[in-house]
């Protein structure tokens, strides 16, 4: 990985830049610009740039597609929900070829489906561990400085004192409440919260909403012959039980 990223950095350094590059600058270009601008104040080492790139790929890829796969699995297990979602998306998009972000704003059910999927299938069910920097009291318990703390988002998202019928996949619950995942509602934090909360949340949600909308707009889905809905595994298996479906193009 280190050798590969070394080549990427060197290629970006020698590449000639033109004014017209503008928006075409990529993430590595921007990190190298920051490195140059900060050289005399807070130097940024090449190793730091490599670590940030690895971090972004590690944090941003598997999470985003795992959410999509589990959402599709829930939709196939819940055909009524799939139908409601397809109706909403197909009605908003009509005969257009492309879906854009303005269209997504008119799809409250799509947003609710994604939230419900994130509630039940957070790809980071224990967030990222924290370490206490000072002695603290939590709910009457003394917790010493230096203690490693994990937040069990999986359990909080299924706590029956917070959620009605928590095991049920029911996107409608989010149409009836304003609970959001941006770190202000502690009963629902699939992207974490606070200073170390996920910086990719806006991008991740835009990607997942757009891909989900395109999938259900353009295809009808069913399980492979013989597979039974009840047996469909939606547990967090990281690829051990891949979702296999038949996609039939939908022509409006
Ligand atoms: C649906 C997709 C995603 C989910 C569910 C998700 C979730 C999370 C969670 C739970 C954390 C830990 C937050 C905490 O402990 O408070 C995190 C951290 C992080 N995420 Fe995401 N993430 C997603 C997509 C992305 C994307 C697309 C990117 C980048 C393009 C990204 C970049 C990061 C980074 C860099 C961190 C570490 C932040 C830090 O430690 O300061 N994530 N993410």
mmCIF file of C-alpha atoms and ligand atoms in Angstrom:
data_model
loop_
_atom_site.group_PDB
_atom_site.id
_atom_site.type_symbol
_atom_site.label_atom_id
_atom_site.label_comp_id
_atom_site.label_asym_id
_atom_site.label_seq_id
_atom_site.Cartn_x
_atom_site.Cartn_y
_atom_site.Cartn_z
ATOM 1 C CA UNK A 1 0.000 0.000 0.000
ATOM 2 C CA UNK A 2 2.846 2.332 0.923
ATOM 3 C CA UNK A 3 4.626 1.718 -2.400
ATOM 4 C CA UNK A 4 1.418 2.214 -4.353
ATOM 5 C CA UNK A 5 0.598 5.494 -2.596
ATOM 6 C CA UNK A 6 4.187 6.688 -3.108
ATOM 7 C CA UNK A 7 3.633 6.359 -6.867
ATOM 8 C CA UNK A 8 0.287 8.184 -6.605
ATOM 9 C CA UNK A 9 1.908 11.084 -4.730
ATOM 10 C CA UNK A 10 4.852 11.333 -7.130
ATOM 11 C CA UNK A 11 2.555 11.249 -10.174
ATOM 12 C CA UNK A 12 0.505 14.097 -8.715
ATOM 13 C CA UNK A 13 3.653 16.122 -7.926
ATOM 14 C CA UNK A 14 5.060 15.984 -11.457
ATOM 15 C CA UNK A 15 1.727 16.400 -13.220
ATOM 16 C CA UNK A 16 1.537 19.806 -14.837
ATOM 17 C CA UNK A 17 -1.256 21.925 -13.449
ATOM 18 C CA UNK A 18 -3.286 24.301 -15.561
ATOM 19 C CA UNK A 19 -5.595 27.113 -14.444
ATOM 20 C CA UNK A 20 -8.410 25.325 -16.244
ATOM 21 C CA UNK A 21 -7.970 22.246 -13.995
ATOM 22 C CA UNK A 22 -10.298 24.015 -11.518
ATOM 23 C CA UNK A 23 -12.846 21.497 -10.320
ATOM 24 C CA UNK A 24 -10.856 18.608 -11.761
ATOM 25 C CA UNK A 25 -8.403 18.746 -8.858
ATOM 26 C CA UNK A 26 -8.654 15.572 -6.815
ATOM 27 C CA UNK A 27 -8.257 14.779 -3.126
ATOM 28 C CA UNK A 28 -4.498 14.122 -3.400
ATOM 29 C CA UNK A 29 -3.969 17.406 -5.313
ATOM 30 C CA UNK A 30 -5.677 19.270 -2.483
ATOM 31 C CA UNK A 31 -3.668 17.511 0.234
ATOM 32 C CA UNK A 32 -0.430 18.312 -1.657
ATOM 33 C CA UNK A 33 -1.492 21.980 -1.931
ATOM 34 C CA UNK A 34 -2.049 22.039 1.837
ATOM 35 C CA UNK A 35 1.370 20.450 2.335
ATOM 36 C CA UNK A 36 3.023 23.185 0.242
ATOM 37 C CA UNK A 37 1.098 26.013 1.916
ATOM 38 C CA UNK A 38 1.907 24.729 5.414
ATOM 39 C CA UNK A 39 5.546 23.777 4.800
ATOM 40 C CA UNK A 40 6.960 26.570 6.974
ATOM 41 C CA UNK A 41 4.325 26.417 9.748
ATOM 42 C CA UNK A 42 2.998 22.900 10.477
ATOM 43 C CA UNK A 43 4.699 20.544 8.026
ATOM 44 C CA UNK A 44 2.504 17.724 6.696
ATOM 45 C CA UNK A 45 4.583 14.608 5.984
ATOM 46 C CA UNK A 46 3.964 12.399 2.935
ATOM 47 C CA UNK A 47 3.165 9.592 5.371
ATOM 48 C CA UNK A 48 0.326 11.699 6.786
ATOM 49 C CA UNK A 49 -1.119 12.194 3.311
ATOM 50 C CA UNK A 50 -0.897 8.451 2.683
ATOM 51 C CA UNK A 51 -2.610 7.727 6.002
ATOM 52 C CA UNK A 52 -5.458 10.146 5.226
ATOM 53 C CA UNK A 53 -6.025 8.544 1.815
ATOM 54 C CA UNK A 54 -6.089 5.031 3.329
ATOM 55 C CA UNK A 55 -8.406 6.279 6.104
ATOM 56 C CA UNK A 56 -10.861 7.759 3.609
ATOM 57 C CA UNK A 57 -10.989 4.589 1.510
ATOM 58 C CA UNK A 58 -11.226 2.374 4.598
ATOM 59 C CA UNK A 59 -13.943 4.462 6.234
ATOM 60 C CA UNK A 60 -15.843 5.410 3.087
ATOM 61 C CA UNK A 61 -16.217 2.383 0.840
ATOM 62 C CA UNK A 62 -17.235 -0.735 2.764
ATOM 63 C CA UNK A 63 -19.617 1.284 4.976
ATOM 64 C CA UNK A 64 -21.438 2.853 2.037
ATOM 65 C CA UNK A 65 -21.986 -0.359 0.089
ATOM 66 C CA UNK A 66 -22.807 -2.450 3.181
ATOM 67 C CA UNK A 67 -25.676 -0.053 3.942
ATOM 68 C CA UNK A 68 -26.963 -0.413 0.388
ATOM 69 C CA UNK A 69 -26.770 -4.201 0.419
ATOM 70 C CA UNK A 70 -28.628 -4.453 3.745
ATOM 71 C CA UNK A 71 -31.231 -1.950 2.585
ATOM 72 C CA UNK A 72 -31.865 -4.016 -0.548
ATOM 73 C CA UNK A 73 -32.120 -7.183 1.570
ATOM 74 C CA UNK A 74 -34.718 -5.537 3.843
ATOM 75 C CA UNK A 75 -36.679 -4.267 0.831
ATOM 76 C CA UNK A 76 -36.769 -7.712 -0.722
ATOM 77 C CA UNK A 77 -37.886 -9.180 2.604
ATOM 78 C CA UNK A 78 -40.607 -6.528 2.821
ATOM 79 C CA UNK A 79 -42.286 -6.398 -0.629
ATOM 80 C CA UNK A 80 -44.922 -3.856 0.471
ATOM 81 C CA UNK A 81 -42.176 -1.412 1.493
ATOM 82 C CA UNK A 82 -40.380 -2.019 -1.804
ATOM 83 C CA UNK A 83 -43.598 -1.268 -3.723
ATOM 84 C CA UNK A 84 -44.230 1.961 -1.783
ATOM 85 C CA UNK A 85 -40.651 3.067 -2.427
ATOM 86 C CA UNK A 86 -40.769 2.197 -6.132
ATOM 87 C CA UNK A 87 -44.047 4.095 -6.520
ATOM 88 C CA UNK A 88 -42.577 7.196 -4.879
ATOM 89 C CA UNK A 89 -39.360 7.150 -6.925
ATOM 90 C CA UNK A 90 -41.064 6.361 -10.236
ATOM 91 C CA UNK A 91 -43.675 9.046 -9.687
ATOM 92 C CA UNK A 92 -41.077 11.749 -8.896
ATOM 93 C CA UNK A 93 -38.706 10.803 -11.733
ATOM 94 C CA UNK A 94 -41.304 10.117 -14.410
ATOM 95 C CA UNK A 95 -39.719 9.543 -17.802
ATOM 96 C CA UNK A 96 -36.451 11.343 -17.063
ATOM 97 C CA UNK A 97 -33.272 9.296 -17.562
ATOM 98 C CA UNK A 98 -31.337 10.797 -14.678
ATOM 99 C CA UNK A 99 -32.162 11.381 -11.030
ATOM 100 C CA UNK A 100 -30.636 14.465 -9.436
ATOM 101 C CA UNK A 101 -30.384 15.788 -5.901
ATOM 102 C CA UNK A 102 -33.475 18.000 -6.314
ATOM 103 C CA UNK A 103 -35.497 14.868 -7.098
ATOM 104 C CA UNK A 104 -34.209 13.229 -3.910
ATOM 105 C CA UNK A 105 -35.620 16.107 -1.862
ATOM 106 C CA UNK A 106 -39.086 15.081 -3.083
ATOM 107 C CA UNK A 107 -38.636 11.504 -1.835
ATOM 108 C CA UNK A 108 -39.364 11.439 1.914
ATOM 109 C CA UNK A 109 -40.079 7.703 1.883
ATOM 110 C CA UNK A 110 -36.679 6.952 0.303
ATOM 111 C CA UNK A 111 -34.993 8.950 3.068
ATOM 112 C CA UNK A 112 -37.048 7.114 5.691
ATOM 113 C CA UNK A 113 -36.086 3.722 4.193
ATOM 114 C CA UNK A 114 -32.405 4.573 4.425
ATOM 115 C CA UNK A 115 -32.746 5.806 8.007
ATOM 116 C CA UNK A 116 -34.582 2.640 9.035
ATOM 117 C CA UNK A 117 -31.875 0.542 7.402
ATOM 118 C CA UNK A 118 -29.149 2.525 9.224
ATOM 119 C CA UNK A 119 -31.039 2.056 12.502
ATOM 120 C CA UNK A 120 -31.104 -1.732 12.215
ATOM 121 C CA UNK A 121 -27.877 -2.333 10.308
ATOM 122 C CA UNK A 122 -25.300 0.267 11.273
ATOM 123 C CA UNK A 123 -21.993 -0.770 9.617
ATOM 124 C CA UNK A 124 -20.118 0.511 12.699
ATOM 125 C CA UNK A 125 -22.272 -0.926 15.503
ATOM 126 C CA UNK A 126 -19.792 0.063 18.248
ATOM 127 C CA UNK A 127 -18.611 3.318 16.601
ATOM 128 C CA UNK A 128 -14.886 3.995 17.050
ATOM 129 C CA UNK A 129 -13.583 3.404 20.602
ATOM 130 C CA UNK A 130 -12.973 6.487 22.781
ATOM 131 C CA UNK A 131 -10.540 6.919 25.668
ATOM 132 C CA UNK A 132 -11.464 9.099 28.620
ATOM 133 C CA UNK A 133 -9.088 12.030 29.144
ATOM 134 C CA UNK A 134 -10.390 12.734 32.657
ATOM 135 C CA UNK A 135 -12.256 10.984 35.482
ATOM 136 C CA UNK A 136 -15.979 11.072 34.712
ATOM 137 C CA UNK A 137 -19.286 9.999 36.248
ATOM 138 C CA UNK A 138 -21.805 8.332 33.939
ATOM 139 C CA UNK A 139 -25.260 7.434 35.328
ATOM 140 C CA UNK A 140 -23.781 7.288 38.817
ATOM 141 C CA UNK A 141 -20.791 5.117 37.833
ATOM 142 C CA UNK A 142 -17.233 6.400 38.274
ATOM 143 C CA UNK A 143 -15.216 5.935 35.089
ATOM 144 C CA UNK A 144 -11.479 6.544 35.425
ATOM 145 C CA UNK A 145 -9.372 8.613 33.049
ATOM 146 C CA UNK A 146 -7.728 6.321 30.468
ATOM 147 C CA UNK A 147 -10.692 3.914 30.314
ATOM 148 C CA UNK A 148 -11.577 2.759 26.835
ATOM 149 C CA UNK A 149 -15.254 3.310 26.101
ATOM 150 C CA UNK A 150 -17.365 1.789 23.360
ATOM 151 C CA UNK A 151 -20.810 3.091 22.452
ATOM 152 C CA UNK A 152 -23.184 0.239 21.610
ATOM 153 C CA UNK A 153 -25.184 1.852 18.823
ATOM 154 C CA UNK A 154 -26.548 -1.551 17.807
ATOM 155 C CA UNK A 155 -28.232 -1.970 21.204
ATOM 156 C CA UNK A 156 -29.375 1.666 21.501
ATOM 157 C CA UNK A 157 -31.033 1.463 18.065
ATOM 158 C CA UNK A 158 -33.004 -1.591 19.212
ATOM 159 C CA UNK A 159 -33.843 -0.430 22.731
ATOM 160 C CA UNK A 160 -37.590 -1.029 23.234
ATOM 161 C CA UNK A 161 -37.779 1.933 25.641
ATOM 162 C CA UNK A 162 -36.747 4.204 22.742
ATOM 163 C CA UNK A 163 -38.247 2.455 19.702
ATOM 164 C CA UNK A 164 -41.665 0.904 19.193
ATOM 165 C CA UNK A 165 -41.375 -2.695 17.909
ATOM 166 C CA UNK A 166 -37.649 -2.131 17.387
ATOM 167 C CA UNK A 167 -36.978 -5.369 15.477
ATOM 168 C CA UNK A 168 -39.518 -4.456 12.799
ATOM 169 C CA UNK A 169 -38.289 -2.835 9.556
ATOM 170 C CA UNK A 170 -40.824 0.014 9.376
ATOM 171 C CA UNK A 171 -39.575 3.165 7.553
ATOM 172 C CA UNK A 172 -42.929 4.855 8.307
ATOM 173 C CA UNK A 173 -41.698 5.503 11.877
ATOM 174 C CA UNK A 174 -39.274 8.115 10.484
ATOM 175 C CA UNK A 175 -42.053 9.904 8.589
ATOM 176 C CA UNK A 176 -43.716 10.503 11.928
ATOM 177 C CA UNK A 177 -40.672 11.901 13.776
ATOM 178 C CA UNK A 178 -37.896 14.415 13.115
ATOM 179 C CA UNK A 179 -35.120 12.173 14.503
ATOM 180 C CA UNK A 180 -32.003 12.544 12.349
ATOM 181 C CA UNK A 181 -28.561 10.913 12.200
ATOM 182 C CA UNK A 182 -26.372 14.032 12.359
ATOM 183 C CA UNK A 183 -25.340 13.519 15.962
ATOM 184 C CA UNK A 184 -28.001 15.539 17.780
ATOM 185 C CA UNK A 185 -30.324 12.640 18.628
ATOM 186 C CA UNK A 186 -28.383 10.206 20.793
ATOM 187 C CA UNK A 187 -30.916 7.410 20.286
ATOM 188 C CA UNK A 188 -29.906 7.280 16.600
ATOM 189 C CA UNK A 189 -26.201 7.768 15.854
ATOM 190 C CA UNK A 190 -25.153 5.436 12.994
ATOM 191 C CA UNK A 191 -22.574 8.094 12.019
ATOM 192 C CA UNK A 192 -21.419 8.730 15.579
ATOM 193 C CA UNK A 193 -21.513 12.165 17.186
ATOM 194 C CA UNK A 194 -19.308 14.961 18.391
ATOM 195 C CA UNK A 195 -15.874 15.947 17.172
ATOM 196 C CA UNK A 196 -14.997 12.446 15.975
ATOM 197 C CA UNK A 197 -18.322 11.849 14.268
ATOM 198 C CA UNK A 198 -18.250 10.733 10.626
ATOM 199 C CA UNK A 199 -17.053 13.584 8.366
ATOM 200 C CA UNK A 200 -18.394 11.717 5.312
ATOM 201 C CA UNK A 201 -22.067 11.680 6.351
ATOM 202 C CA UNK A 202 -23.365 14.122 3.731
ATOM 203 C CA UNK A 203 -21.470 12.428 0.914
ATOM 204 C CA UNK A 204 -22.402 8.909 2.097
ATOM 205 C CA UNK A 205 -26.099 9.696 2.375
ATOM 206 C CA UNK A 206 -26.164 11.398 -1.041
ATOM 207 C CA UNK A 207 -24.471 8.374 -2.653
ATOM 208 C CA UNK A 208 -26.681 5.788 -0.941
ATOM 209 C CA UNK A 209 -29.886 7.720 -1.666
ATOM 210 C CA UNK A 210 -28.966 8.226 -5.303
ATOM 211 C CA UNK A 211 -27.931 4.623 -5.947
ATOM 212 C CA UNK A 212 -30.943 3.220 -4.094
ATOM 213 C CA UNK A 213 -33.298 5.507 -6.047
ATOM 214 C CA UNK A 214 -31.731 4.460 -9.359
ATOM 215 C CA UNK A 215 -31.885 0.764 -8.508
ATOM 216 C CA UNK A 216 -35.539 0.746 -7.531
ATOM 217 C CA UNK A 217 -36.494 3.104 -10.353
ATOM 218 C CA UNK A 218 -34.956 0.982 -13.087
ATOM 219 C CA UNK A 219 -35.422 -2.590 -11.850
ATOM 220 C CA UNK A 220 -37.832 -4.965 -10.197
ATOM 221 C CA UNK A 221 -36.120 -7.501 -7.968
ATOM 222 C CA UNK A 222 -36.810 -11.026 -6.861
ATOM 223 C CA UNK A 223 -34.854 -13.783 -5.153
ATOM 224 C CA UNK A 224 -33.180 -16.529 -7.160
ATOM 225 C CA UNK A 225 -35.429 -19.520 -7.944
ATOM 226 C CA UNK A 226 -36.164 -21.559 -4.887
ATOM 227 C CA UNK A 227 -34.834 -19.076 -2.342
ATOM 228 C CA UNK A 228 -37.378 -18.314 0.378
ATOM 229 C CA UNK A 229 -38.113 -14.818 1.660
ATOM 230 C CA UNK A 230 -38.171 -16.017 5.267
ATOM 231 C CA UNK A 231 -34.681 -17.485 4.936
ATOM 232 C CA UNK A 232 -33.133 -14.300 3.594
ATOM 233 C CA UNK A 233 -30.243 -13.447 5.896
ATOM 234 C CA UNK A 234 -29.988 -9.757 6.735
ATOM 235 C CA UNK A 235 -27.494 -10.177 9.568
ATOM 236 C CA UNK A 236 -24.222 -8.281 9.497
ATOM 237 C CA UNK A 237 -22.081 -10.958 7.859
ATOM 238 C CA UNK A 238 -19.695 -8.803 5.804
ATOM 239 C CA UNK A 239 -20.040 -10.742 2.594
ATOM 240 C CA UNK A 240 -20.423 -14.236 4.041
ATOM 241 C CA UNK A 241 -24.056 -14.369 2.907
ATOM 242 C CA UNK A 242 -24.105 -12.149 -0.191
ATOM 243 C CA UNK A 243 -27.517 -11.027 -1.391
ATOM 244 C CA UNK A 244 -28.317 -12.768 -4.690
ATOM 245 C CA UNK A 245 -31.282 -11.398 -6.624
ATOM 246 C CA UNK A 246 -32.647 -11.346 -10.149
ATOM 247 C CA UNK A 247 -33.052 -7.798 -11.472
ATOM 248 C CA UNK A 248 -35.605 -7.273 -14.269
ATOM 249 C CA UNK A 249 -35.432 -3.939 -16.123
ATOM 250 C CA UNK A 250 -38.522 -1.788 -15.574
ATOM 251 C CA UNK A 251 -39.859 0.094 -18.567
ATOM 252 C CA UNK A 252 -42.413 2.806 -17.811
HETATM 253 C C1 LIG B 1 -23.186 4.980 5.119
HETATM 254 C C2 LIG B 1 -21.890 5.213 5.157
HETATM 255 C C3 LIG B 1 -21.087 5.536 6.396
HETATM 256 C C4 LIG B 1 -21.352 5.251 7.710
HETATM 257 C C5 LIG B 1 -22.552 4.527 8.298
HETATM 258 C C6 LIG B 1 -20.246 5.798 8.486
HETATM 259 C C7 LIG B 1 -20.146 5.726 9.857
HETATM 260 C C8 LIG B 1 -19.076 6.194 10.578
HETATM 261 C C9 LIG B 1 -18.944 6.081 12.009
HETATM 262 C C10 LIG B 1 -19.971 5.428 12.939
HETATM 263 C C11 LIG B 1 -17.767 6.647 12.360
HETATM 264 C C12 LIG B 1 -17.229 6.766 13.783
HETATM 265 C C13 LIG B 1 -17.849 7.988 14.426
HETATM 266 C C14 LIG B 1 -17.745 8.037 15.917
HETATM 267 O O1 LIG B 1 -17.097 7.167 16.519
HETATM 268 O O2 LIG B 1 -18.337 8.978 16.522
HETATM 269 C C15 LIG B 1 -17.135 7.120 11.152
HETATM 270 C C16 LIG B 1 -15.911 7.738 11.102
HETATM 271 C C17 LIG B 1 -15.320 8.178 9.944
HETATM 272 N N1 LIG B 1 -15.881 8.182 8.685
HETATM 273 FE FE1 LIG B 1 -17.675 7.429 8.179
HETATM 274 N N2 LIG B 1 -19.368 6.408 7.631
HETATM 275 C C18 LIG B 1 -19.838 6.280 6.353
HETATM 276 C C19 LIG B 1 -19.268 6.768 5.191
HETATM 277 C C20 LIG B 1 -18.112 7.516 5.147
HETATM 278 C C21 LIG B 1 -17.568 8.117 3.959
HETATM 279 C C22 LIG B 1 -18.211 8.052 2.569
HETATM 280 C C23 LIG B 1 -16.394 8.717 4.314
HETATM 281 C C24 LIG B 1 -15.403 9.487 3.478
HETATM 282 C C25 LIG B 1 -15.564 9.848 2.243
HETATM 283 C C26 LIG B 1 -16.213 8.494 5.734
HETATM 284 C C27 LIG B 1 -15.133 8.932 6.459
HETATM 285 C C28 LIG B 1 -14.959 8.731 7.817
HETATM 286 C C29 LIG B 1 -13.749 9.081 8.543
HETATM 287 C C30 LIG B 1 -12.479 9.703 7.956
HETATM 288 C C31 LIG B 1 -13.978 8.740 9.881
HETATM 289 C C32 LIG B 1 -13.034 8.922 11.057
HETATM 290 C C33 LIG B 1 -13.289 10.270 11.719
HETATM 291 C C34 LIG B 1 -12.407 10.513 12.926
HETATM 292 O O3 LIG B 1 -11.962 9.547 13.558
HETATM 293 O O4 LIG B 1 -12.213 11.695 13.281
HETATM 294 N N3 LIG B 1 -17.278 7.774 6.206
HETATM 295 N N4 LIG B 1 -17.965 6.852 10.087
#
